[in-house]
Amino acid sequence: MSELYLFATIGGERVAFRTTEIEAVVKLRELTPVPGAPRYVAGLSALRSRVLTIINAAEIISARFSCDAGRSCPDCVRQGLVCHAIVCEISGHSYGLLVNGLEDIRMVDSPPMPVCGRLDPAWQPHVRGVIENEGQSYFILSVATFLGGGFAQAA
Amino acid sequence: MDELLSEFVAETRESLEALANIVVALESDPSDRALLDELFRFFHTVKGSCGFLDLPRFERLSHAAEDVLAEIRSGDGEPDSDTISAVLAIMDRIADLCSVIEHGEALSDEDDQALIDALRRESGATEAPDIEERPGAPADHPVARATGNGAAPAAPSVAAFAAPAASAEPAAGQGRDANRDADPEAGDDAAVRAPTVARTIRLPILLIDQLMNGVSDMVLARNELARKLRGGTADPELENAFERLSSCIADMRDTISRTRMQRVDRLFMAIPRMVRDLGRDLGKKIEVVIEGGDVEMDREMIEMVVDPLTHIVRNSIDHGIETPAERRAAGKPDAGLLRVSASQSGSQIVIEVSDDGRGVDKDAVAARVVASGIMSAADVARLDAQERLDLIFLPGLSTASRVTAVSGRGVGMDVVRANVERIGGVIALTSEPGRGLTVTLRVPLTLTIIPGLILGAGGLNFAFPRSAVIEILHDSNPAVSVDRLGGGLTATIRGTRYSMIDLEDVIGRPKEERPGPRTLMLVRSASGRPYILGVSQVENHEELVIRPAAPVVMSAGIYAGMTLPDNGHPMLLLDAGGIAQAAHLPLIAETVDALLPQQAEPENAEDQYSGLRFIDLDGVERVIRLALVDRVEDVPVGNFGRVADRSYVTIGGEVIVCAQSVEIAADGAGMAEVTCLRVRDDAREICYPVRSVIDIGTVPERLDIVLRQQLVAGVVVIDGRRIEVIDGLALLALADETGRGGLRPTRCVIADGEDRWNRDILAPLLHQAGYQVVWGAASADEGEPDFGDNAILLLTSGKEGDAVRAGGGPGVDGSESAVPVVRLRRSSVPDGPDDRSIYRYDRVALLDALSALEAPRGEARRGAA
């Protein structure tokens, strides 16, 4: 059973998303800050006539893994540092999940494997399994649970 | 046909179509419970809804079918082919009845009973109770009413309306034959008859939303293109094409917004029933009058208004209208009157609920407020009558002396107000003790597009609903003083103290260093008293398309949604109530001058209006009716100009007539910006440059000296000072003279778009006169072009080909043509006595001819012939 995965990094960890969950990947050019919202809400961004609520994935996992640019996401984006967001729609709202690095989109033939070893408790609730690509293993994350269930835990 | 009925018909038809297959499938597999259940549910639903809608024939038919199916479900019967046929016959009959309702015709009910009997016979069912008791019920009244004069009942045969049954052809055969026997010649009749009702389809809202998004995308793309075009060299052809694209997109946006509209009827539909039930429970007699059900508003808005409206109506019945005995004692008729009306006023819908009951006892309300410790007796004593009445909106207050089953105690008027204000609405009360209470709701037409202000604070821009803003002032205004006490801010405006909060503090960002005064906005909050919101500036106002924000964003508690303005940068819409809550503002206002001996209240508040006082360019203090002023704006001096002795100003890319030349100002040369009042009625706008704006205040309606001179209507005395009053009529009349009074609805179709004279001389002339110009040749390939209702065809060459190309048809001389025609000729002398064409340089004759044709269609046609 081969499946198409998107490989990226979040807070320095290698992760993979099933492409069936993903609508698009966009390069962010501008972010409107949302004062008062939880830290993991990086801002708003326009994708054509849609408004995406951009979620900083690393921040959801834990503030410790946050991107080390040392600036707020809107500032960072304004300075032209490339950031990518994975676009998806959950219960009528459009989100963009901010990932720190975007590596590849590739078909993987082997099925996902269970997680081995003791995980950092911050990652524990999010990881769906492990998949191998070119000799390296990646966490499998689900965008939906990340954005759906992730809020409750992070908030 | 009322909306409920048509909805019922549409739903029933839809289900019928879906069910036709199920019935057949059931026949082939009688043991399939799921299919049986589905069929049963259909009849059950029909039976239920038609009881409500008073459609006894539907009820009898569906009841019979339901009975038979119930037996099959309980195992007493078997869905054999005959039973199924009988059920199908009933379904066909229901479909017929649907058509009959739609077309407003009568359908003989003679054979209903035959169908029902057939059904029972086939199923071998025991006598179902209740049906036999009223055989041959008279033709039910919706149908009877529709025909009115008792026209001969024509039974449309199933054949014409067979869509639902078509797929079930073999099994349905029997039932259909039976029907046809009943009225053999009706088939052709029905097939010929064209449907008279507007055809409709039902669409998922999601699809409409997608469409709306698509159009928004187009608008953004258009804007980008506009920016690109502005940068390059001007190419008139390209610009023309672009203009056309722009207007198409604007039209489309309008049309799509209209698809979201729905008649307010839907909102009012449940009221009579509710009033009847409540009245009976409470032993009150109540008459309901409903008006303005044909007003349209956004369907989402209707959903949002249902709850507040229901609550208000319940309150009126429970607390307002008295029992018959009480009413007799008060000298009123036994039956109370409840009046619910809707009307459109500008971009708002006004919904009014008025009763002739006992009204609200202001003093009882005030006493209760004091008793519950919300306000002190001294505070309450300072309030005027209206403020005392508005106390009813305070949280935790119920005027009912006892808890009743109807209104209960749970939700009060505070919740109603909060709900109305959340959707950008306003609620107001007018009470006449002993004579009744009127509750007025003003809500925006649509939830999705609201007039908004764009604010700047902490380096960010936010949108703010304009409906929540009472007043905007600069903190440099002498009428305002801001106090800081223990970290808290208080602002006093004209003697009234308000809690104040800076938006930067709420959003946790540093204040921007910028020159000039900060802006203070007096804002309505859902939780009661208005408060002041300080922002660094109000930048603009715009119609904003509001969309819901994601739950994480809403969790901040200070946002009401988000919007994507035309510049493409997302923006958050602030929630006035949420900000007050987040800032923990004590929302109490006191009146300083209330401590002073009260001045004698003016006899009648209606004799006053609120006016904007300003220093005019000539240094004289004048006042203008506030309602006429759309907004106040600072405009750079360079934007003003004069053309042929008239002043103009360019604001935001628009050229607007100026009421007076800015050069009048003695110190005009020194000013970089001129404050402008933008005055408008529903169609035209004029800009009134002034030296400075002073304040808003009440102005007596009666002039102390009537002195009509140019723009001044007279003089009033306010606080011992003489102030000149601007004559709104004279002012707006200036805007009219210039002919910039908006586009005429009539379009001029010029047949030959390639002719240079047409393009360069004729079209500009028509544009100038306010007509829209459409080129006939462009539509040539699309067959018969549709010029719409208000088009006039202009022919400039004698060639018949022109006429055909422009869609005028062969009978171009006017009589048979679809559009009125004006012919222009090149020669100044007519061809002969029959030549009715107009010399093409005779501007007056041409414009006269056009405006004569602008008259209502029928006359226009006669005029053309």
Coordinates of C-alpha atoms in Angstrom, one line a residue, chain B residues 222-421:
Chain B
R222 CA -9.6 43.0 -10.7
N223 CA -8.0 45.3 -8.1
E224 CA -4.6 43.9 -8.8
L225 CA -5.2 44.4 -12.5
A226 CA -6.3 48.0 -11.8
R227 CA -3.0 48.7 -10.0
K228 CA -1.0 47.3 -12.9
L229 CA -3.0 49.3 -15.4
R230 CA -2.5 52.5 -13.5
G231 CA 1.2 52.0 -13.6
G232 CA 1.4 51.6 -17.4
T233 CA 0.6 54.0 -20.2
A234 CA -3.1 54.8 -20.6
D235 CA -4.7 52.9 -23.5
P236 CA -8.3 54.0 -23.8
E237 CA -9.4 50.7 -25.5
L238 CA -7.9 48.7 -22.7
E239 CA -9.4 50.9 -20.1
N240 CA -12.8 50.6 -21.7
A241 CA -12.6 46.9 -21.7
F242 CA -11.4 47.0 -18.1
E243 CA -14.3 49.2 -17.1
R244 CA -16.7 46.8 -18.6
L245 CA -15.1 43.9 -16.8
S246 CA -15.3 45.9 -13.6
S247 CA -19.0 46.7 -13.9
C248 CA -19.7 43.1 -14.8
I249 CA -18.0 42.0 -11.6
A250 CA -19.8 44.5 -9.6
D251 CA -23.2 43.4 -11.0
M252 CA -22.3 39.8 -10.3
R253 CA -21.4 40.6 -6.8
D254 CA -24.8 42.3 -6.3
T255 CA -26.6 39.4 -7.8
I256 CA -24.9 36.9 -5.7
S257 CA -25.5 38.8 -2.6
R258 CA -29.2 38.8 -3.5
T259 CA -29.3 35.0 -3.6
R260 CA -28.7 35.1 0.1
M261 CA -31.8 37.2 0.6
Q262 CA -35.0 35.9 1.9
R263 CA -38.3 37.3 2.7
V264 CA -38.9 38.3 6.3
D265 CA -42.1 36.3 6.1
R266 CA -40.1 33.4 7.2
L267 CA -39.3 35.2 10.4
F268 CA -42.9 36.1 11.1
M269 CA -44.4 32.8 10.1
A270 CA -44.3 31.2 13.5
I271 CA -45.7 34.3 15.3
P272 CA -49.5 33.9 14.8
R273 CA -49.3 30.3 16.1
M274 CA -47.2 31.3 19.1
V275 CA -49.5 34.2 20.0
R276 CA -52.5 32.0 19.8
D277 CA -51.0 29.3 22.0
L278 CA -49.7 31.7 24.5
G279 CA -52.8 33.7 24.6
R280 CA -54.8 30.6 25.3
D281 CA -52.5 29.5 28.1
L282 CA -52.7 32.9 29.7
G283 CA -56.4 33.5 29.1
K284 CA -55.7 36.6 27.0
K285 CA -57.3 37.5 23.7
I286 CA -54.9 38.8 21.2
E287 CA -55.1 40.0 17.7
V288 CA -52.0 39.8 15.6
V289 CA -51.3 42.2 12.7
I290 CA -48.2 41.4 10.6
E291 CA -46.9 43.8 8.0
G292 CA -44.0 44.0 5.7
G293 CA -43.4 40.3 5.3
D294 CA -42.1 40.9 1.8
V295 CA -39.1 42.8 3.0
E296 CA -36.0 40.8 2.2
M297 CA -32.9 40.2 4.4
D298 CA -30.0 37.9 4.6
R299 CA -31.1 34.4 5.5
E300 CA -28.4 34.2 8.1
M301 CA -29.6 37.4 9.6
I302 CA -33.1 36.0 9.8
E303 CA -31.8 33.0 11.8
M304 CA -30.1 35.4 14.2
V305 CA -33.1 37.5 14.7
V306 CA -35.5 34.7 15.4
D307 CA -34.6 34.3 19.1
P308 CA -34.7 38.0 20.1
L309 CA -37.9 38.5 18.2
T310 CA -39.6 35.5 19.8
H311 CA -38.5 36.8 23.2
I312 CA -39.9 40.2 22.6
V313 CA -43.2 38.9 21.4
R314 CA -43.5 36.6 24.4
N315 CA -42.7 39.4 26.7
S316 CA -45.4 41.6 25.1
I317 CA -48.0 38.9 25.5
D318 CA -47.0 37.9 29.0
H319 CA -46.2 41.2 30.6
G320 CA -47.6 43.8 28.2
I321 CA -51.1 42.8 27.1
E322 CA -53.6 42.5 30.0
T323 CA -56.3 40.0 30.6
P324 CA -59.7 40.8 29.1
A325 CA -61.0 41.8 32.5
E326 CA -58.2 44.2 33.2
R327 CA -58.6 45.6 29.7
R328 CA -62.3 46.2 30.1
A329 CA -61.5 48.0 33.4
A330 CA -59.0 50.2 31.6
G331 CA -61.6 51.0 28.9
K332 CA -59.9 49.1 26.2
P333 CA -61.4 46.4 23.9
D334 CA -61.2 42.9 25.2
A335 CA -58.7 41.7 22.6
G336 CA -55.2 43.1 22.8
L337 CA -53.5 44.1 19.6
L338 CA -50.0 42.9 18.7
R339 CA -48.5 44.5 15.7
V340 CA -45.3 43.1 14.1
S341 CA -43.9 45.0 11.1
A342 CA -40.8 45.1 9.0
S343 CA -39.5 47.7 6.8
Q344 CA -36.3 48.6 5.0
S345 CA -34.6 51.9 5.8
G346 CA -31.4 52.4 4.0
S347 CA -29.1 49.4 4.6
Q348 CA -31.1 48.5 7.7
I349 CA -34.1 46.4 8.4
V350 CA -36.4 47.9 11.0
I351 CA -38.6 45.4 12.9
E352 CA -41.2 46.8 15.2
V353 CA -43.2 44.9 17.7
S354 CA -45.8 47.0 19.4
D355 CA -48.7 46.1 21.7
D356 CA -51.5 48.1 23.2
G357 CA -50.9 46.7 26.7
R358 CA -49.9 48.3 29.9
G359 CA -46.5 49.5 28.8
V360 CA -43.5 49.5 31.0
D361 CA -43.7 51.0 34.4
K362 CA -40.4 53.0 34.5
D363 CA -40.6 53.6 38.2
A364 CA -41.2 50.0 38.9
V365 CA -38.1 49.2 36.8
A366 CA -36.1 51.9 38.6
A367 CA -37.2 50.6 42.0
R368 CA -36.2 47.1 41.1
V369 CA -32.8 48.3 39.9
V370 CA -32.3 49.9 43.3
A371 CA -33.7 47.0 45.2
S372 CA -31.3 44.6 43.4
G373 CA -28.4 46.8 44.2
I374 CA -27.3 47.4 40.7
M375 CA -27.4 51.1 41.0
S376 CA -27.9 53.5 43.9
A377 CA -31.2 55.4 44.4
A378 CA -29.4 58.6 43.9
D379 CA -27.9 57.5 40.6
V380 CA -31.3 56.3 39.4
A381 CA -32.9 59.6 40.4
R382 CA -30.6 61.4 38.0
L383 CA -31.8 59.4 35.0
D384 CA -34.2 60.9 32.6
A385 CA -37.4 59.1 31.5
Q386 CA -35.8 57.3 28.5
E387 CA -32.7 56.2 30.5
R388 CA -35.0 54.9 33.2
L389 CA -36.8 52.9 30.6
D390 CA -33.5 51.6 29.3
L391 CA -32.7 50.2 32.7
I392 CA -34.7 47.2 31.6
F393 CA -31.7 46.1 29.6
L394 CA -29.5 45.8 32.7
P395 CA -28.3 42.3 33.3
G396 CA -30.0 40.4 36.1
L397 CA -33.2 42.3 36.0
S398 CA -36.7 41.0 35.4
T399 CA -39.7 43.2 35.9
A400 CA -42.1 40.4 36.2
S401 CA -43.4 40.3 39.7
R402 CA -43.6 36.6 39.5
V403 CA -41.9 33.9 37.5
T404 CA -44.2 32.9 34.8
A405 CA -44.2 29.8 32.7
V406 CA -44.0 31.9 29.6
S407 CA -41.2 34.3 30.0
G408 CA -39.6 32.6 32.9
R409 CA -36.8 34.3 34.6
G410 CA -33.8 32.9 32.8
V411 CA -33.2 35.3 30.0
G412 CA -33.9 38.9 30.3
M413 CA -33.9 41.9 27.9
D414 CA -30.1 42.1 28.5
V415 CA -29.6 38.9 26.6
V416 CA -32.0 40.1 23.9
R417 CA -30.0 43.3 23.6
A418 CA -26.7 41.5 23.6
N419 CA -27.9 39.2 20.8
V420 CA -29.2 42.1 18.7
E421 CA -26.0 44.1 19.2

